[in-house]
Amino acid sequence: MSVDLAASGLASIVPALPRGVRLRFDESRQQWFLLGPERVFEPDDTAAEILRLIDGTRSVEAIAQDLAGKFEADPAEIAADVMAFLRDLAGQRMIDL
Amino acid sequence: MSRAETLNRPASTHPLPPPPMGLLAELTHRCALRCPYCSNPLELDRRDRELPTAVWKRLLDEAAALGILHVYFSGGEPMLRPDIAELVAHARDVGLYTNMITSGVGFQPAALDAVAEAGLDHIQLSIQAMDAETCDRVGGYAGAWQRKHMVAADIARLGLRLTVNAVIHRENAHQTKDFVQLAEDWGAARIEIAHVQYYGWGIVNRARLMPTRQQVERAMADVEEARARTAGRLVIDCVLPDYYARYPKACMGGWGARLMNISPAGVALPCHAAQTIPGLAFDTVQERSLSDIWYHGAAFNAFRGTDWMQEPCRSCARKDLDFGGCRCQAMALAGDASATDPACSLSPLHKQIVALAEAEAASHRSDFIYRGFQGAPKPQAERQMVPLQADRP
């Protein structure tokens, strides 16, 4: 699958962690957690990479470009995966899109 | 295996469990409301027994070091503690996710500003019914309805993440949809539709609270409809009423598996109601560290794993899913904390429990025995309840 990343509109979508949701690294378990109301998400390595890039200023496109560089993958494909992941979290009110 | 052997089994037979996820910090048993289903014990800790600020701060340090992620400031009414903002700030400083479980009643609005400023992550505000008269009568406090609406407005002004807590029973089960609408109106991101669990004051008032099976089914259908309608906007978590259930709840996610509960006086408990189980030795935070209690405390190890189980749990395919249900409910209803929770349809007592629930639901009693420091008459002794001959396997 290949989409035109520039034309996808993902440059205008800027994900942010809402108030009441926090990403933290737990030293005792040596892993990342996304914490929200009565929720403890244990992201896998890829998901943790995405979440760590969310700062309320980076767009989905920028996040995808960053990850594509890191994993030597197609940015458009990565962007689609990132968007699917973020939509799922947004549906659970764990992220704002 | 006899109960005594179960309880006295050395802790060393267990592999160490993973660290706990949550700490329920019951800062006080004081509360302006007097809800007849309160999960607090019948014998409440008075103010002069409450742990001081310095001890709670030490416990928050120990909790973070132990690997606890969430702290739930609860009670009683945690906002009645003059040090509440200080404790929230300290919990944030050590990296804990901070939850406040409040009635909204009995404190000044400025206290809410202070905990928001201290970095509170999430607040849970209770509402007792969707009409002012029932709301105030269930809480035993005139003006609670109006006060809660004011607090909800303050929470919205402060931008705090809000969950609405609705405890469901016979008198408000028909209002399930209205509770969801209220959560939307208040700008909540989440609502708990939590059917009463019959422990503590709840079991004393069971005949006054137990819904009919038809009410429960209707309420569950209302939840499903609301979930579809509010998908993506509102998270609806539902705690089921278990007397009518087919299988019991996985109480606390397993005994000593996920949560630690500290009473106002500093007793460390595997759950709210654990002190109703005779023969368990509970540690206090004055004597041992949270880590030592979690990993090596006798009470926390009493029902870990599955070795303590009897039949039908022992050979059940679901034993690692629901852990035989709730130990405190097994104690209350079967008179044996290591029995199968009678909420389970595989329990030899289940038919009797369902019949009891149906009879109580039809009783039309509404003379609540309100929660208070005066205590309550002990719940009716159901310990004589024995399996019906026809139900024996």
Coordinates of C-alpha atoms in Angstrom, one line a residue, chain A residues 18-22 24 26 28-29 33 35-40 42 90-94 96, chain B residues 19-21 67 70 72 92 95-97 116 121-122 124 158-161 190 232-233 235 237:
Chain A
P18 CA -5.1 14.6 27.3
R19 CA -5.0 15.8 30.9
G20 CA -5.4 12.7 33.0
V21 CA -3.4 10.4 30.7
R22 CA 0.3 9.9 31.3
R24 CA 5.8 6.8 32.1
D26 CA 8.4 2.0 35.2
S28 CA 10.7 -1.8 38.6
R29 CA 9.3 -3.6 35.6
F33 CA 3.0 2.3 30.6
L35 CA -1.8 5.4 32.4
G36 CA -5.4 6.8 32.4
P37 CA -8.5 6.6 34.5
E38 CA -8.8 2.9 35.6
R39 CA -6.5 2.0 32.6
V40 CA -3.0 0.6 32.4
E42 CA 1.3 -1.8 28.3
A90 CA -8.7 8.0 20.9
G91 CA -11.8 5.8 20.9
Q92 CA -10.9 5.0 24.5
R93 CA -10.3 8.6 25.4
M94 CA -6.6 7.9 26.0
D96 CA -6.7 13.5 21.7
Chain B
P19 CA 4.3 -6.1 42.0
P20 CA 0.9 -4.6 42.7
M21 CA -0.6 -2.2 40.2
G67 CA 6.1 -0.7 41.4
H70 CA -2.0 4.1 40.4
Y72 CA -6.6 5.9 44.7
R92 CA 2.8 13.0 41.8
G95 CA 5.5 9.3 39.8
L96 CA 2.2 7.8 40.8
Y97 CA -1.0 8.3 38.8
A116 CA -6.0 20.3 40.9
D121 CA -4.8 13.3 37.3
H122 CA -8.3 12.0 37.7
Q124 CA -14.3 10.3 40.4
L158 CA -10.6 23.2 36.5
G159 CA -10.3 20.9 33.5
L160 CA -9.9 17.8 35.6
R161 CA -10.4 14.4 34.0
R190 CA -15.9 8.0 31.7
G232 CA -15.5 7.3 21.2
R233 CA -16.8 10.0 23.5
V235 CA -16.0 5.1 28.3
D237 CA -17.4 0.6 32.6

